[in-house]
Coordinates of C-alpha atoms in Angstrom, one line a residue:
Chain A
M1 CA 75.0 -9.4 89.2
T2 CA 74.7 -12.2 91.4
E3 CA 78.2 -12.0 92.3
F4 CA 77.9 -8.3 92.6
F5 CA 75.4 -8.6 95.4
Q6 CA 77.0 -11.8 97.1
G7 CA 80.2 -9.7 97.7
F8 CA 78.9 -7.5 100.2
L9 CA 75.8 -9.2 101.3
G10 CA 77.3 -13.0 101.9
Y11 CA 76.1 -15.8 99.8
G12 CA 72.5 -16.4 100.5
L13 CA 71.1 -12.8 100.9
G14 CA 73.1 -12.0 98.1
W15 CA 71.8 -14.3 95.8
F16 CA 68.2 -13.6 97.1
V17 CA 68.6 -9.7 96.5
A18 CA 70.0 -9.9 92.9
T19 CA 67.2 -12.6 92.0
S20 CA 64.5 -10.3 93.5
I21 CA 65.9 -7.3 91.0
L22 CA 66.3 -10.0 88.1
I23 CA 62.6 -10.9 88.7
L24 CA 61.4 -7.2 88.8
M25 CA 63.4 -6.6 85.9
I26 CA 61.2 -9.0 83.6
A27 CA 58.1 -8.4 85.5
L28 CA 57.6 -4.7 85.6
P29 CA 58.6 -4.5 81.4
L30 CA 56.2 -7.3 81.2
M31 CA 53.1 -5.5 82.7
L32 CA 53.7 -2.4 80.7
A33 CA 54.3 -5.0 77.7
I34 CA 50.9 -6.3 78.6
A35 CA 49.2 -2.8 78.7
M36 CA 50.5 -1.8 75.4
I37 CA 49.5 -5.4 73.9
I38 CA 46.1 -5.1 74.8
Y39 CA 46.1 -1.8 73.1
A40 CA 47.3 -3.3 70.0
D41 CA 45.0 -6.1 69.9
R42 CA 42.1 -3.8 69.9
K43 CA 43.6 -1.7 67.4
I44 CA 44.2 -4.8 65.2
W45 CA 41.0 -6.0 65.9
A46 CA 39.3 -2.1 65.1
A47 CA 41.5 -2.5 61.8
I48 CA 40.3 -5.8 60.4
A49 CA 36.6 -4.7 61.4
L50 CA 37.2 -1.4 59.5
R51 CA 36.8 0.9 62.7
R52 CA 39.4 3.1 64.4
G53 CA 39.7 1.2 67.6
P54 CA 40.9 3.3 70.6
N55 CA 42.0 7.0 69.7
V56 CA 41.1 9.2 72.5
V57 CA 43.2 8.8 75.1
G58 CA 46.8 10.1 74.4
P59 CA 48.4 10.3 70.9
F60 CA 46.7 7.4 68.7
G61 CA 44.9 6.4 71.9
L62 CA 48.5 4.7 73.3
L63 CA 47.4 5.7 76.6
Q64 CA 44.0 3.5 76.4
S65 CA 45.1 0.9 78.6
F66 CA 46.4 2.9 81.2
A67 CA 43.2 4.9 81.4
D68 CA 41.0 1.7 81.6
G69 CA 43.6 0.6 84.4
L70 CA 43.2 3.5 86.5
K71 CA 39.1 3.5 86.1
V72 CA 39.2 -0.1 87.1
F73 CA 41.6 0.6 90.2
L74 CA 39.0 3.2 91.3
K75 CA 36.2 0.9 91.4
E76 CA 34.3 -0.8 94.2
T77 CA 35.2 -4.5 94.5
I78 CA 31.8 -6.4 94.6
I79 CA 31.9 -9.8 96.2
P80 CA 28.5 -11.7 95.9
T81 CA 26.9 -12.6 99.2
S82 CA 26.5 -16.1 98.3
A83 CA 30.2 -16.4 97.0
N84 CA 32.8 -18.3 98.9
K85 CA 35.0 -15.0 99.8
G86 CA 38.6 -16.4 100.3
L87 CA 38.4 -18.3 97.1
F88 CA 36.7 -15.7 95.3
L89 CA 39.4 -13.5 95.8
I90 CA 42.4 -15.9 95.4
A91 CA 41.2 -17.2 91.9
P92 CA 42.1 -14.1 90.0
I93 CA 45.9 -13.9 92.1
I94 CA 46.4 -17.2 91.0
T95 CA 45.9 -16.3 87.4
F96 CA 48.0 -13.6 87.4
T97 CA 50.6 -15.2 89.3
V98 CA 51.0 -18.1 87.1
A99 CA 50.8 -16.0 83.8
L100 CA 54.1 -14.3 85.3
I101 CA 56.1 -17.2 86.8
A102 CA 56.9 -19.0 83.4
W103 CA 58.8 -16.1 82.2
A104 CA 61.4 -17.2 84.8
V105 CA 62.6 -19.5 82.2
I106 CA 62.6 -17.6 78.8
P107 CA 65.8 -17.0 77.4
F108 CA 66.1 -13.2 76.2
G109 CA 69.3 -13.4 74.8
P110 CA 72.5 -14.9 74.7
D111 CA 73.0 -15.9 78.6
M112 CA 69.9 -13.6 79.3
V113 CA 67.7 -16.1 81.4
L114 CA 66.8 -15.7 84.8
A115 CA 66.8 -19.6 86.0
N116 CA 68.7 -21.6 83.2
I117 CA 67.4 -24.8 84.4
N118 CA 67.7 -28.1 82.5
I119 CA 64.1 -28.6 82.8
G120 CA 62.9 -25.7 81.7
L121 CA 60.3 -26.7 79.2
L122 CA 58.6 -28.9 81.9
Y123 CA 58.6 -26.3 84.0
I124 CA 56.7 -24.1 81.8
L125 CA 54.1 -27.1 81.0
A126 CA 53.8 -27.3 84.8
A127 CA 53.2 -23.3 84.9
S128 CA 50.8 -23.6 82.0
S129 CA 49.0 -26.6 83.4
L130 CA 48.4 -24.5 86.8
G131 CA 46.8 -21.6 84.7
V132 CA 43.5 -23.6 84.8
Y133 CA 42.9 -23.3 88.4
G134 CA 42.1 -19.7 88.3
V135 CA 39.2 -20.0 86.1
V136 CA 37.8 -23.3 87.9
I137 CA 38.1 -21.7 91.2
A138 CA 36.6 -18.3 90.2
G139 CA 34.0 -20.5 88.3
W140 CA 33.4 -22.1 91.5
A141 CA 33.5 -19.6 94.0
S142 CA 31.1 -17.1 92.3
N143 CA 28.4 -19.4 93.1
S144 CA 26.6 -18.8 90.2
K145 CA 25.4 -20.8 87.1
Y146 CA 27.3 -19.5 84.2
P147 CA 30.6 -19.1 85.7
F148 CA 30.5 -22.5 86.9
Y149 CA 29.7 -23.6 83.5
S150 CA 32.4 -21.8 82.3
A151 CA 34.8 -23.4 84.9
L152 CA 33.9 -26.8 83.6
R153 CA 34.6 -26.1 79.9
A154 CA 37.9 -24.2 80.8
A155 CA 38.7 -27.4 82.9
A156 CA 38.0 -30.0 80.0
Q157 CA 39.3 -27.9 77.3
M158 CA 42.7 -26.9 79.0
V159 CA 43.2 -30.4 80.4
S160 CA 42.3 -31.9 76.3
Y161 CA 45.0 -29.5 74.5
E162 CA 47.7 -30.2 77.0
V163 CA 48.0 -33.5 75.7
S164 CA 48.9 -32.8 72.5
I165 CA 51.1 -29.8 73.4
G166 CA 52.9 -32.2 75.5
F167 CA 53.2 -34.4 72.6
V168 CA 54.6 -31.5 70.1
L169 CA 57.1 -30.7 72.6
L170 CA 58.5 -34.1 72.7
A171 CA 59.1 -33.7 68.9
V172 CA 61.2 -30.4 69.7
V173 CA 63.0 -32.1 72.6
M174 CA 64.1 -34.9 70.8
Y175 CA 65.5 -32.7 68.1
A176 CA 67.3 -30.5 70.2
G177 CA 68.4 -33.6 72.8
T178 CA 67.6 -31.2 76.0
F179 CA 64.9 -29.8 78.1
N180 CA 66.7 -26.7 78.6
L181 CA 65.1 -23.9 76.4
S182 CA 68.7 -22.1 75.7
G183 CA 69.8 -25.3 74.5
I184 CA 67.0 -25.8 72.4
I185 CA 67.3 -22.4 70.8
A186 CA 71.2 -23.5 70.6
A187 CA 70.1 -26.6 68.4
Q188 CA 68.3 -24.3 66.0
Q189 CA 71.3 -22.5 65.0
G190 CA 71.6 -23.3 61.1
H191 CA 69.1 -26.1 61.8
V192 CA 68.0 -26.1 58.1
F193 CA 70.2 -26.3 55.0
G194 CA 73.2 -25.4 57.8
F195 CA 72.1 -21.3 57.6
V196 CA 68.4 -21.1 58.6
N197 CA 67.7 -20.6 62.5
A198 CA 64.6 -22.1 63.0
F199 CA 63.1 -25.7 63.7
G200 CA 60.0 -24.6 62.0
F201 CA 61.4 -24.8 58.4
N202 CA 62.4 -28.5 59.1
P203 CA 59.4 -30.2 57.0
L204 CA 59.5 -32.9 60.1
I205 CA 58.5 -30.2 62.2
F206 CA 56.4 -27.8 60.8
P207 CA 53.5 -29.6 61.0
M208 CA 54.2 -29.4 64.8
A209 CA 54.8 -25.9 64.8
V210 CA 51.1 -25.2 63.2
V211 CA 49.6 -27.6 65.7
F212 CA 51.3 -25.9 68.5
L213 CA 50.2 -22.4 67.4
I214 CA 46.6 -23.9 67.2
S215 CA 46.7 -25.3 70.8
T216 CA 48.3 -22.3 72.4
M217 CA 45.5 -20.6 71.3
A218 CA 43.2 -23.1 72.9
E219 CA 45.6 -23.3 75.7
T220 CA 44.8 -19.4 76.6
A221 CA 41.3 -19.5 75.7
R222 CA 41.6 -16.9 72.9
A223 CA 39.0 -16.7 70.0
P224 CA 38.2 -19.0 68.3
F225 CA 38.5 -21.2 71.4
D226 CA 37.1 -18.9 74.1
L227 CA 34.2 -20.9 75.2
T228 CA 35.2 -20.0 78.6
E229 CA 33.6 -16.8 78.0
A230 CA 31.3 -17.1 75.2
E231 CA 28.9 -14.1 76.0
S232 CA 26.5 -15.4 73.7
E233 CA 26.1 -18.6 75.9
L234 CA 27.6 -17.7 79.3
V235 CA 27.3 -13.9 79.6
A236 CA 31.1 -13.5 80.7
G237 CA 32.0 -16.9 81.7
Y238 CA 33.9 -17.4 84.5
Q239 CA 34.4 -13.2 84.9
T240 CA 30.8 -12.6 85.3
E241 CA 30.8 -11.8 88.9
Y242 CA 34.2 -10.0 89.4
S243 CA 34.5 -6.2 89.3
S244 CA 37.4 -3.7 89.6
M245 CA 40.9 -5.1 90.3
S246 CA 39.8 -8.8 90.5
F247 CA 38.4 -8.4 87.0
A248 CA 41.4 -6.5 85.9
L249 CA 44.1 -9.2 87.0
F250 CA 42.3 -12.0 85.2
W251 CA 42.4 -9.6 82.2
L252 CA 46.3 -9.0 82.7
G253 CA 46.7 -12.6 83.6
E254 CA 44.9 -13.4 80.2
Y255 CA 47.1 -11.6 78.1
G256 CA 50.1 -12.1 80.2
N257 CA 49.8 -16.1 79.4
V258 CA 49.0 -14.8 75.4
L259 CA 52.2 -13.2 75.4
L260 CA 53.9 -16.0 77.2
M261 CA 52.4 -18.6 74.5
C262 CA 53.8 -16.4 71.6
A263 CA 57.3 -16.1 73.0
L264 CA 56.9 -20.0 73.3
N265 CA 56.0 -20.1 69.8
A266 CA 59.0 -18.0 69.1
V267 CA 61.7 -19.7 71.0
L268 CA 60.5 -23.4 70.4
F269 CA 60.3 -23.2 66.7
W270 CA 61.3 -20.2 65.3
G271 CA 64.7 -19.7 67.1
G272 CA 64.0 -17.6 69.8
W273 CA 66.5 -14.8 70.0
L274 CA 68.4 -15.9 67.3
P275 CA 68.3 -13.9 64.0
P276 CA 66.6 -16.0 61.0
I277 CA 69.3 -16.3 58.9
D278 CA 72.6 -17.8 60.5
W279 CA 75.0 -14.8 59.4
A280 CA 77.3 -13.0 61.7
P281 CA 76.4 -9.2 61.0
L282 CA 72.8 -10.1 62.0
Y283 CA 73.8 -11.1 65.7
G284 CA 75.3 -7.8 66.9
F285 CA 73.9 -5.0 64.4
L286 CA 72.2 -3.1 67.6
F287 CA 75.2 -2.2 69.9
T288 CA 75.4 -5.3 71.8
P289 CA 74.3 -9.0 70.8
E290 CA 72.0 -8.7 73.9
L291 CA 70.3 -5.9 72.4
T292 CA 70.3 -7.6 69.2
G293 CA 69.0 -11.0 70.7
L294 CA 66.1 -8.9 72.5
F295 CA 65.1 -7.1 69.1
W296 CA 64.8 -10.9 67.5
L297 CA 62.9 -12.2 70.0
F298 CA 60.7 -9.3 70.4
T299 CA 60.0 -9.0 66.4
K300 CA 58.9 -12.7 66.9
I301 CA 56.7 -12.2 69.7
L302 CA 55.0 -9.4 68.0
L303 CA 54.7 -11.2 64.7
F304 CA 53.0 -14.3 66.7
F305 CA 50.9 -12.0 68.6
F306 CA 49.9 -10.4 65.2
I307 CA 48.5 -13.7 64.2
F308 CA 46.6 -14.2 67.3
S309 CA 44.9 -10.9 67.1
W310 CA 44.2 -11.7 63.5
V311 CA 42.6 -15.3 63.9
K312 CA 40.5 -13.3 66.9
A313 CA 39.3 -11.1 64.5
T314 CA 38.4 -13.4 61.5
V315 CA 37.6 -16.9 63.0
P316 CA 34.1 -17.4 64.1
R317 CA 34.0 -19.3 67.6
Y318 CA 34.1 -23.0 67.7
R319 CA 31.2 -24.9 69.0
Y320 CA 32.2 -27.0 72.1
D321 CA 32.1 -30.5 70.6
Q322 CA 34.0 -29.3 67.4
L323 CA 36.8 -28.0 69.8
M324 CA 36.8 -31.3 71.9
R325 CA 37.1 -33.2 68.1
L326 CA 39.8 -31.0 67.1
G327 CA 42.0 -31.4 70.3
W328 CA 41.3 -35.3 70.7
K329 CA 40.7 -36.8 67.1
V330 CA 42.6 -34.6 65.2
F331 CA 45.4 -33.0 67.0
L332 CA 46.4 -36.2 69.4
P333 CA 46.7 -38.5 66.5
L334 CA 48.7 -36.2 64.6
S335 CA 51.2 -35.3 67.1
L336 CA 51.3 -39.1 68.2
G337 CA 52.0 -39.7 64.5
F338 CA 54.8 -37.4 63.9
V339 CA 56.4 -38.3 67.5
V340 CA 56.6 -41.8 66.3
L341 CA 57.9 -40.7 62.9
I342 CA 60.6 -38.2 64.2
S343 CA 62.0 -40.5 66.6
G344 CA 62.2 -43.0 64.0
Y345 CA 63.9 -40.7 61.6
L346 CA 66.5 -39.3 64.5
M347 CA 67.2 -43.0 65.5
I348 CA 68.3 -43.6 61.5
V349 CA 70.0 -40.4 61.3
R350 CA 71.7 -40.4 64.6
V351 CA 72.1 -44.0 65.6
G352 CA 71.8 -46.0 62.4
L353 CA 69.5 -48.8 61.5
Chain B
M1 CA 69.1 -19.9 108.5
T2 CA 70.0 -20.5 104.8
V3 CA 67.7 -20.3 102.1
Q4 CA 67.4 -23.9 101.3
A5 CA 66.5 -24.5 105.0
F6 CA 64.2 -21.7 104.9
A7 CA 62.4 -23.2 102.0
F8 CA 62.5 -26.6 103.4
Y9 CA 60.7 -25.5 106.6
L10 CA 58.5 -23.5 104.6
F11 CA 57.4 -26.2 102.4
A12 CA 56.9 -29.3 105.0
S13 CA 55.0 -27.1 107.0
I14 CA 52.7 -26.1 104.5
V15 CA 52.5 -29.9 103.3
V16 CA 51.7 -31.1 106.8
A17 CA 49.2 -28.3 107.4
S18 CA 47.2 -28.6 104.2
G19 CA 47.4 -32.4 104.6
A20 CA 45.6 -31.8 108.0
L21 CA 43.1 -29.2 106.4
T22 CA 42.5 -31.7 103.7
I23 CA 40.9 -34.2 106.2
L24 CA 39.5 -31.5 108.3
S25 CA 37.5 -28.8 106.1
R26 CA 34.3 -29.3 105.7
N27 CA 33.6 -28.5 102.1
P28 CA 34.6 -30.9 99.7
V29 CA 36.1 -28.7 97.2
H30 CA 37.9 -26.9 99.8
S31 CA 39.5 -30.6 100.7
V32 CA 40.5 -30.9 97.2
L33 CA 42.3 -27.6 97.1
W34 CA 44.2 -28.1 100.2
L35 CA 45.1 -31.5 98.9
I36 CA 46.2 -29.5 95.4
L37 CA 48.3 -27.2 97.6
A38 CA 50.0 -30.3 99.6
F39 CA 51.1 -31.7 96.3
F40 CA 52.4 -28.6 95.1
N41 CA 54.5 -28.2 98.0
A42 CA 55.6 -31.8 98.1
A43 CA 57.1 -31.0 94.7
G44 CA 59.0 -28.0 96.1
L45 CA 60.4 -30.7 98.6
M46 CA 61.2 -32.7 95.9
L47 CA 63.1 -29.6 94.2
L48 CA 65.1 -29.3 97.0
V49 CA 66.5 -32.8 97.7
G50 CA 67.7 -32.3 93.8
A51 CA 64.7 -34.5 92.1
E52 CA 63.8 -31.8 89.7
F53 CA 62.3 -34.4 87.3
I54 CA 59.8 -35.9 89.7
A55 CA 58.9 -32.5 91.0
M56 CA 57.7 -31.2 87.5
L57 CA 56.1 -34.4 86.9
L58 CA 54.2 -34.2 90.1
V59 CA 53.0 -30.7 89.2
I60 CA 52.2 -31.8 85.5
V61 CA 50.4 -34.9 86.2
Y62 CA 48.9 -34.9 89.5
V63 CA 48.1 -30.7 90.1
G64 CA 47.8 -30.2 86.3
A65 CA 45.7 -32.9 85.4
V66 CA 44.5 -35.7 88.1
A67 CA 43.5 -32.8 90.2
V68 CA 41.9 -30.7 87.8
L69 CA 39.4 -33.8 87.0
F70 CA 39.3 -34.6 90.4
L71 CA 38.2 -30.9 91.3
F72 CA 35.8 -31.3 88.5
V73 CA 34.1 -34.4 89.8
V74 CA 33.9 -32.9 93.4
M75 CA 32.7 -29.6 92.2
M76 CA 29.7 -31.1 90.6
L77 CA 28.8 -33.4 93.3
D78 CA 25.4 -32.5 95.2
I79 CA 26.3 -32.7 98.5
D80 CA 24.1 -33.0 102.0
F81 CA 26.2 -31.6 104.6
A82 CA 24.0 -32.8 107.5
Q83 CA 24.3 -36.4 106.1
L84 CA 27.9 -36.4 105.3
R85 CA 28.4 -35.4 109.2
A86 CA 26.2 -38.3 110.3
G87 CA 28.4 -40.5 108.2
V88 CA 31.7 -39.4 110.1
S89 CA 30.5 -41.3 113.2
R90 CA 29.3 -44.3 111.7
Y91 CA 32.8 -44.7 109.9
L92 CA 35.2 -43.2 112.7
P93 CA 36.1 -46.9 113.8
F94 CA 37.3 -48.1 110.6
G95 CA 39.0 -45.0 109.8
L96 CA 41.2 -45.0 112.9
L97 CA 41.9 -48.5 112.2
V98 CA 43.3 -47.7 108.8
A99 CA 44.9 -44.6 110.1
L100 CA 46.4 -46.8 113.2
I101 CA 47.6 -49.5 110.6
L102 CA 49.4 -47.0 108.3
L103 CA 51.3 -45.4 111.3
A104 CA 52.1 -48.8 112.6
E105 CA 53.7 -49.6 109.1
I106 CA 55.4 -46.4 108.6
V107 CA 56.9 -46.7 112.1
L108 CA 57.9 -50.2 111.2
A109 CA 59.7 -49.4 107.9
I110 CA 61.6 -46.4 109.4
G111 CA 62.5 -48.6 112.3
V112 CA 63.7 -51.4 109.8
W113 CA 65.6 -48.6 107.8
S114 CA 67.5 -47.0 110.4
F115 CA 68.5 -50.0 112.6
A116 CA 69.0 -53.0 110.4
D117 CA 72.8 -53.9 109.9
V118 CA 72.7 -53.8 106.3
G119 CA 75.2 -51.6 104.3
L120 CA 73.3 -48.0 104.3
E121 CA 74.9 -47.5 100.9
L122 CA 73.6 -50.5 99.0
R123 CA 70.0 -49.3 99.6
M124 CA 70.4 -45.7 98.1
G125 CA 69.9 -45.5 94.2
V126 CA 73.6 -44.6 93.0
I127 CA 73.3 -41.5 91.1
D128 CA 75.8 -39.5 89.3
P129 CA 75.7 -35.9 90.0
E130 CA 77.2 -35.0 86.6
I131 CA 74.3 -36.4 84.5
P132 CA 71.1 -34.6 84.7
N133 CA 68.1 -36.0 86.5
I134 CA 66.3 -36.6 83.2
E135 CA 69.0 -38.7 81.9
A136 CA 69.4 -40.6 84.8
V137 CA 65.8 -41.6 85.0
G138 CA 65.9 -42.6 81.2
R139 CA 68.8 -44.3 81.5
A140 CA 67.5 -46.7 84.3
I141 CA 63.9 -46.7 83.0
Y142 CA 65.0 -47.6 79.3
G143 CA 68.2 -49.6 80.5
R144 CA 67.9 -51.7 83.3
Y145 CA 64.2 -52.0 83.8
L146 CA 63.2 -51.7 80.5
L147 CA 60.9 -55.1 80.5
V148 CA 59.3 -53.8 83.6
F149 CA 58.4 -50.5 82.1
E150 CA 56.9 -51.7 79.2
G151 CA 54.9 -54.1 80.9
A152 CA 53.8 -51.3 83.2
G153 CA 52.8 -49.6 80.0
L154 CA 51.1 -52.4 78.6
L155 CA 49.3 -52.7 81.9
L156 CA 48.0 -49.0 81.6
L157 CA 47.1 -49.9 77.8
V158 CA 44.7 -52.8 79.0
A159 CA 43.3 -50.9 81.8
M160 CA 42.2 -47.9 79.3
V161 CA 40.9 -50.4 76.7
G162 CA 38.9 -51.9 79.5
A163 CA 37.8 -48.7 80.7
I164 CA 36.8 -47.4 77.2
V165 CA 35.1 -51.0 76.1
L166 CA 33.0 -50.6 80.0
T167 CA 31.6 -47.3 79.2
H168 CA 31.2 -47.2 75.5
R169 CA 27.5 -47.8 74.3
E170 CA 26.6 -47.7 70.5
R171 CA 23.4 -45.5 70.4
S172 CA 21.0 -45.7 67.5
G173 CA 18.8 -43.5 65.8
L174 CA 21.9 -40.8 65.9
R175 CA 23.1 -38.9 63.1
P176 CA 25.9 -37.2 63.8
Q177 CA 28.0 -34.7 62.5
N178 CA 30.4 -35.8 59.8
I179 CA 32.8 -33.1 59.0
S180 CA 34.7 -34.0 56.3
D181 CA 31.5 -34.9 54.5
Q182 CA 30.7 -31.1 54.9
V183 CA 33.6 -29.8 53.6
K184 CA 33.6 -32.0 50.6
R185 CA 30.6 -31.1 49.6
R186 CA 30.1 -28.6 46.7
P187 CA 27.3 -25.6 45.7
D188 CA 26.2 -27.9 42.6
E189 CA 25.5 -31.1 44.6
A190 CA 23.9 -28.9 47.4
T191 CA 21.7 -26.4 45.3
R192 CA 19.6 -26.3 42.3
N193 CA 17.8 -23.3 40.4
T194 CA 14.3 -23.8 39.6
R195 CA 11.7 -21.7 38.4
P196 CA 8.3 -22.9 39.2
G197 CA 5.4 -22.0 37.9
V198 CA 2.6 -19.6 39.9
G199 CA 1.2 -21.7 42.5
E200 CA 3.0 -25.0 41.6
G201 CA 6.1 -25.1 44.3
I202 CA 8.9 -27.7 43.5
E203 CA 10.0 -31.1 43.7
L204 CA 12.3 -31.9 46.4

C-alpha cells in the first residue's frame, strides 16, 4: 500500500498517507472491539454472579456500550473549580492515546504489522510505562484527596510490576534471540516437540507466562489488583472528579490496555497468529493465510480476555501490602531466578559448556 | 521539507521549549511534567539519529520509572510559593554562576571538537549499519568494555546495599503477617468443638 501511494504522491507524502490509513485501519476496529469487549466483560461477570447482565439495548443487549457512549457524550463535562484545568483535561487523553499507540507493533498475521521495528518489545515496554502518567496526572490535577491517594497507589503499583515484567520479557527475548515481535512469533513455530507453536508449553517458560499474566493484570489495574479504584476505600479513585467524555476516555483507555495486554500474552507466549499446532492446513483454512492468522490471534486474545474477566469476577481484591509483597518478594526473585536459569540452559544448549 | 526534517524541528523545538518551561514554571509539579516532556522528545531526537535502543531506554528508564518517582515526591511536597519566590533572589547569583560555567564548558567542548586538527573519523564510534543497534551496544558492552561494565554494575550494587542499610531499621513489637504460616494452617489446629455446660464458658 505504501508503494501504491508513493507512486503518485512522492516518497514522503505517500508514506505519510499510507501510514495514516493503516493507523486508522487498526484504531477504528480497535474502538469497536473495546465497545464490544466491555459488553462481553459485563456479560461474563453477570453470568458468574448468576445475573443476566445488559440485555435491554439491542438484541441480547449487544448495543449497550454504544448506548452508554451516547449517554456519556451528551452529558456535561464538569471541571472542579479548584482543579488544575489544563492537566485535568489532558490526563484522560494521555491514558487513551497511550493505550492505542502500543498496537503499532503488534503483528496481526504474516507480514501484517504497522511498524515492523527491531525493538518492538522495548517499544511496548516504553508505551506501557507511559500509561501511569494519565492516572497520576488525573489524581493530582483533580485537587481532591481520594484521587490523589489513588494516583500515588497507581504510581507505586505500576513501577513495581514493570520490574518483574521486564525480567519475564528477557526470558522470552533470550529464547527468541530478538526484540522484534514478528521474530518472536517466528521463533515459536514448532518450539515444543517440533510441532507445538508456543513458548508457553516449554517448562522453563511456562512459569514466566503465568507471572506475566498476573503482572499484566496488575499493570492494567484490573481486579484483583484494582486498588487505584477501590470503591470501598477511595470512592472511584482517580476518576472520582471526572464526568462525561473525559470519564469515557479513561474507561476506553483502560479496556484498550486490557486488550493490548491480552494480545501481548498471546503474542509472547502462545504463538500470536500461529495456529496452536504446526500443521499446514491450519495456516490457511480461512480463505487466506492473513485471515487465518487474524482468526488465531483473535481467538487467543478473547481467551485471555475471558481469563481476565473470570479472575475479575471471582478473586477478591488484594490488600495494598499484599500487592507489594507479591510484586517485590515473590515475582521479582522468581523471574530473576528464571532469567538466570534460562540463560544458563541456553548457554549450554546453544554454545556448549 | 521531508518528514525527517519536520520531525527533527518538531522534537528539537519542543525539547528547548519544555526545557525552558521546566525552570520557568511556578508550580514544581508542572516543572516535572515539562521535564518529562523534554525527556520524551529527546528520545524522539535519538530515534531520528538511529539510536533507537537508547531512545527506548530513555523512555523506559527516565520517563517510565525515574520521573514517576520524582513526580511522586514532588506531588507530596507541601510547598509555600511565597517562600519559594523569596529564595529565588537569594540563590540567583549562584545559579547564574553555575549556568555560566556550564555554558563556557559547552562552548569549549564544541570549539575543541570542531577546530582541533585530529582526524574526525577517529572520534566517531564506528557502527556497522548492518547489525541492529542492540547488538552493537551488546557487543561493545560485553566484549570490549566488559570489565568496566561489570565494575559499574558492582558500584550500583554497593550503592543499593548502602542505601538499604542506611534506611532499614528493625522495629520491635511488631507481629507481621506470615502468609505461608496462614496458608499452611488447617481447620483442626485452628478450631475445636466444645460443649460447655450452662454458665461455664470454655477454657481458651
